[in-house]
PDB file of C-alpha atoms in Angstrom:
ATOM      1  CA  MET A   1     155.657  61.938  76.063  1.00 50.00           C
ATOM      2  CA  PRO A   2     152.707  63.020  74.125  1.00 54.00           C
ATOM      3  CA  VAL A   3     153.417  65.819  71.371  1.00 59.00           C
ATOM      4  CA  TYR A   4     151.003  68.782  71.926  1.00 76.00           C
ATOM      5  CA  GLY A   5     149.110  70.029  68.972  1.00 84.00           C
ATOM      6  CA  ILE A   6     146.277  72.729  68.485  1.00 89.00           C
ATOM      7  CA  THR A   7     143.386  70.619  67.831  1.00 90.00           C
ATOM      8  CA  PRO A   8     142.300  66.968  67.608  1.00 90.00           C
ATOM      9  CA  ASN A   9     142.184  65.859  63.574  1.00 90.00           C
ATOM     10  CA  LEU A  10     138.463  65.099  62.681  1.00 91.00           C
ATOM     11  CA  PRO A  11     137.356  62.450  62.714  1.00 89.00           C
ATOM     12  CA  LEU A  12     138.817  61.505  65.865  1.00 89.00           C
ATOM     13  CA  THR A  13     141.393  58.442  65.503  1.00 87.00           C
ATOM     14  CA  MET A  14     143.786  57.001  68.152  1.00 87.00           C
ATOM     15  CA  ASN A  15     147.419  57.782  67.853  1.00 82.00           C
ATOM     16  CA  PRO A  16     149.739  57.009  70.945  1.00 79.00           C
ATOM     17  CA  THR A  17     152.443  59.320  69.492  1.00 79.00           C
ATOM     18  CA  ASP A  18     150.225  62.490  69.938  1.00 76.00           C
ATOM     19  CA  GLY A  19     148.650  61.128  73.229  1.00 77.00           C
ATOM     20  CA  GLN A  20     145.250  59.767  73.287  1.00 83.00           C
ATOM     21  CA  TYR A  21     143.923  61.337  69.575  1.00 86.00           C
ATOM     22  CA  MET A  22     145.938  62.548  66.439  1.00 89.00           C
ATOM     23  CA  MET A  23     146.445  66.114  66.597  1.00 89.00           C
ATOM     24  CA  LEU A  24     146.823  69.049  64.032  1.00 91.00           C
ATOM     25  CA  LYS A  25     150.001  70.674  64.733  1.00 90.00           C
ATOM     26  CA  THR A  26     149.845  73.849  62.319  1.00 92.00           C
ATOM     27  CA  PHE A  27     147.318  76.812  62.182  1.00 95.00           C
ATOM     28  CA  LYS A  28     146.869  76.186  58.349  1.00 96.00           C
ATOM     29  CA  GLU A  29     145.872  72.509  59.001  1.00 96.00           C
ATOM     30  CA  ALA A  30     143.407  73.622  61.791  1.00 96.00           C
ATOM     31  CA  ILE A  31     142.052  76.540  59.830  1.00 97.00           C
ATOM     32  CA  LYS A  32     141.556  74.193  56.929  1.00 97.00           C
ATOM     33  CA  GLN A  33     139.656  71.725  59.021  1.00 96.00           C
ATOM     34  CA  ASN A  34     137.524  74.297  60.655  1.00 96.00           C
ATOM     35  CA  PHE A  35     136.614  75.833  57.155  1.00 97.00           C
ATOM     36  CA  LYS A  36     135.609  72.495  55.964  1.00 96.00           C
ATOM     37  CA  ASN A  37     133.425  72.053  58.976  1.00 96.00           C
ATOM     38  CA  LEU A  38     131.810  75.394  58.029  1.00 96.00           C
ATOM     39  CA  LEU A  39     131.127  74.214  54.449  1.00 95.00           C
ATOM     40  CA  LEU A  40     129.581  70.942  55.354  1.00 94.00           C
ATOM     41  CA  THR A  41     127.279  72.152  58.136  1.00 95.00           C
ATOM     42  CA  SER A  42     123.787  72.989  57.376  1.00 94.00           C
ATOM     43  CA  PRO A  43     122.210  76.053  58.921  1.00 94.00           C
ATOM     44  CA  GLY A  44     120.211  74.888  61.865  1.00 92.00           C
ATOM     45  CA  GLU A  45     122.338  72.045  62.353  1.00 92.00           C
ATOM     46  CA  ARG A  46     124.669  73.377  64.928  1.00 91.00           C
ATOM     47  CA  MET A  47     123.111  73.749  68.231  1.00 90.00           C
ATOM     48  CA  MET A  48     123.096  77.231  69.908  1.00 93.00           C
ATOM     49  CA  ASP A  49     123.859  78.893  66.427  1.00 94.00           C
ATOM     50  CA  ILE A  50     121.374  78.108  64.145  1.00 94.00           C
ATOM     51  CA  ASN A  51     122.895  80.280  61.230  1.00 95.00           C
ATOM     52  CA  PHE A  52     126.181  78.592  61.443  1.00 96.00           C
ATOM     53  CA  GLY A  53     127.086  76.744  57.935  1.00 95.00           C
ATOM     54  CA  VAL A  54     127.034  76.864  54.389  1.00 95.00           C
ATOM     55  CA  GLY A  55     125.108  73.743  53.781  1.00 92.00           C
ATOM     56  CA  ILE A  56     126.757  72.755  50.650  1.00 91.00           C
ATOM     57  CA  TYR A  57     124.668  69.379  50.316  1.00 86.00           C
ATOM     58  CA  ARG A  58     121.791  72.188  49.264  1.00 86.00           C
ATOM     59  CA  PHE A  59     123.646  72.956  46.327  1.00 83.00           C
ATOM     60  CA  LEU A  60     123.766  69.470  44.923  1.00 79.00           C
ATOM     61  CA  PHE A  61     120.762  69.749  42.481  1.00 75.00           C
ATOM     62  CA  GLU A  62     121.221  73.508  41.501  1.00 73.00           C
ATOM     63  CA  GLN A  63     121.881  74.314  38.162  1.00 70.00           C
ATOM     64  CA  ARG A  64     125.628  74.709  37.612  1.00 66.00           C
ATOM     65  CA  GLU A  65     126.058  78.364  36.915  1.00 70.00           C
ATOM     66  CA  GLU A  66     123.369  79.568  39.142  1.00 74.00           C
ATOM     67  CA  GLY A  67     124.416  77.318  41.867  1.00 76.00           C
ATOM     68  CA  LYS A  68     128.058  78.395  41.538  1.00 80.00           C
ATOM     69  CA  SER A  69     127.116  82.051  42.264  1.00 85.00           C
ATOM     70  CA  ALA A  70     124.674  81.320  45.235  1.00 90.00           C
ATOM     71  CA  LEU A  71     127.329  78.803  46.831  1.00 90.00           C
ATOM     72  CA  ARG A  72     130.198  81.480  46.345  1.00 91.00           C
ATOM     73  CA  ALA A  73     128.039  83.993  48.064  1.00 94.00           C
ATOM     74  CA  LYS A  74     126.923  81.869  50.787  1.00 95.00           C
ATOM     75  CA  ILE A  75     130.531  80.735  51.375  1.00 95.00           C
ATOM     76  CA  GLN A  76     131.783  84.427  51.405  1.00 96.00           C
ATOM     77  CA  LYS A  77     128.870  85.395  53.849  1.00 96.00           C
ATOM     78  CA  GLN A  78     129.759  82.561  56.408  1.00 97.00           C
ATOM     79  CA  ALA A  79     133.271  83.266  55.869  1.00 96.00           C
ATOM     80  CA  ASN A  80     133.015  86.940  56.767  1.00 96.00           C
ATOM     81  CA  ILE A  81     130.976  86.224  59.696  1.00 97.00           C
ATOM     82  CA  TYR A  82     132.811  83.066  61.398  1.00 97.00           C
ATOM     83  CA  MET A  83     136.032  83.016  59.652  1.00 97.00           C
ATOM     84  CA  PRO A  84     137.173  86.783  59.022  1.00 97.00           C
ATOM     85  CA  TYR A  85     140.715  85.548  58.401  1.00 96.00           C
ATOM     86  CA  ILE A  86     139.932  83.972  55.350  1.00 96.00           C
ATOM     87  CA  LYS A  87     139.721  85.485  51.960  1.00 96.00           C
ATOM     88  CA  LEU A  88     137.551  83.495  49.361  1.00 95.00           C
ATOM     89  CA  ILE A  89     139.820  83.550  46.107  1.00 95.00           C
ATOM     90  CA  ASP A  90     137.473  81.103  43.866  1.00 92.00           C
ATOM     91  CA  VAL A  91     134.913  78.510  43.586  1.00 89.00           C
ATOM     92  CA  LYS A  92     135.688  76.170  40.685  1.00 87.00           C
ATOM     93  CA  TYR A  93     133.519  73.305  39.090  1.00 80.00           C
ATOM     94  CA  PRO A  94     136.039  71.405  37.008  1.00 72.00           C
ATOM     95  CA  PRO A  95     135.117  72.034  33.055  1.00 64.00           C
ATOM     96  CA  ASP A  96     134.830  68.165  32.181  1.00 54.00           C
ATOM     97  CA  ILE A  97     132.631  67.526  35.192  1.00 48.00           C
ATOM     98  CA  GLU A  98     129.332  66.219  32.977  1.00 52.00           C
ATOM     99  CA  GLU A  99     131.681  63.536  31.549  1.00 56.00           C
ATOM    100  CA  LEU A 100     133.167  62.454  34.770  1.00 56.00           C
ATOM    101  CA  TYR A 101     130.267  62.532  37.110  1.00 55.00           C
ATOM    102  CA  PRO A 102     126.470  62.251  36.859  1.00 58.00           C
ATOM    103  CA  GLU A 103     124.092  65.006  37.731  1.00 62.00           C
ATOM    104  CA  GLU A 104     123.748  63.637  41.554  1.00 69.00           C
ATOM    105  CA  VAL A 105     127.480  64.636  41.937  1.00 77.00           C
ATOM    106  CA  LEU A 106     128.745  68.022  42.999  1.00 79.00           C
ATOM    107  CA  GLN A 107     132.423  68.513  42.567  1.00 84.00           C
ATOM    108  CA  VAL A 108     133.957  71.685  43.860  1.00 88.00           C
ATOM    109  CA  ARG A 109     137.361  73.382  44.446  1.00 92.00           C
ATOM    110  CA  ILE A 110     137.532  75.891  46.870  1.00 94.00           C
ATOM    111  CA  ILE A 111     140.480  78.362  46.838  1.00 95.00           C
ATOM    112  CA  TYR A 112     141.045  80.646  49.850  1.00 97.00           C
ATOM    113  CA  GLU A 113     143.966  82.511  51.512  1.00 97.00           C
ATOM    114  CA  ILE A 114     144.623  82.644  54.948  1.00 97.00           C
ATOM    115  CA  THR A 115     145.405  86.572  55.331  1.00 96.00           C
ATOM    116  CA  PRO A 116     147.187  86.379  58.684  1.00 95.00           C
ATOM    117  CA  LEU A 117     149.497  83.672  57.603  1.00 95.00           C
ATOM    118  CA  GLY A 118     150.247  85.023  54.017  1.00 96.00           C
ATOM    119  CA  THR A 119     149.386  81.566  52.522  1.00 96.00           C
ATOM    120  CA  SER A 120     146.890  79.913  50.117  1.00 97.00           C
ATOM    121  CA  ASP A 121     145.259  76.682  50.283  1.00 96.00           C
ATOM    122  CA  LEU A 122     142.384  74.804  48.670  1.00 96.00           C
ATOM    123  CA  ILE A 123     139.559  72.239  49.473  1.00 95.00           C
ATOM    124  CA  ASP A 124     138.293  69.901  47.089  1.00 92.00           C
ATOM    125  CA  LEU A 125     134.730  68.401  47.930  1.00 90.00           C
ATOM    126  CA  ASN A 126     132.978  65.718  46.186  1.00 85.00           C
ATOM    127  CA  ILE A 127     129.388  65.546  47.276  1.00 80.00           C
ATOM    128  CA  ALA A 128     127.077  62.919  46.233  1.00 75.00           C
ATOM    129  CA  GLN A 129     123.532  62.303  47.314  1.00 65.00           C
TER     130      GLN A 129
END
């Protein structure tokens, strides 16, 4: 008998335990997946809602400090519109990023709180060209 979940895990993967596809079974996992999709989607990419998305790839070649404040503002604005139950806590760049990664790599950690659940989580992204 299939175990029901909230939403399919993306990318879709076959899983006979959950039914046809692997499912996310907690609200925290589903919110994290939705928030990551909001971050990675470029404005204009989503049909029927051209304003949806942060478009984090645009910030790949921004100067670190200016890009950080612009990225934080964009994430906050998008989260307020599309995911008002998320409170952005911080957007961090690792301090030693220049030593580990070349200029063409954006490594960012986004820390957020899911206010209805009273819990926080983080998303680590490594964006390369």
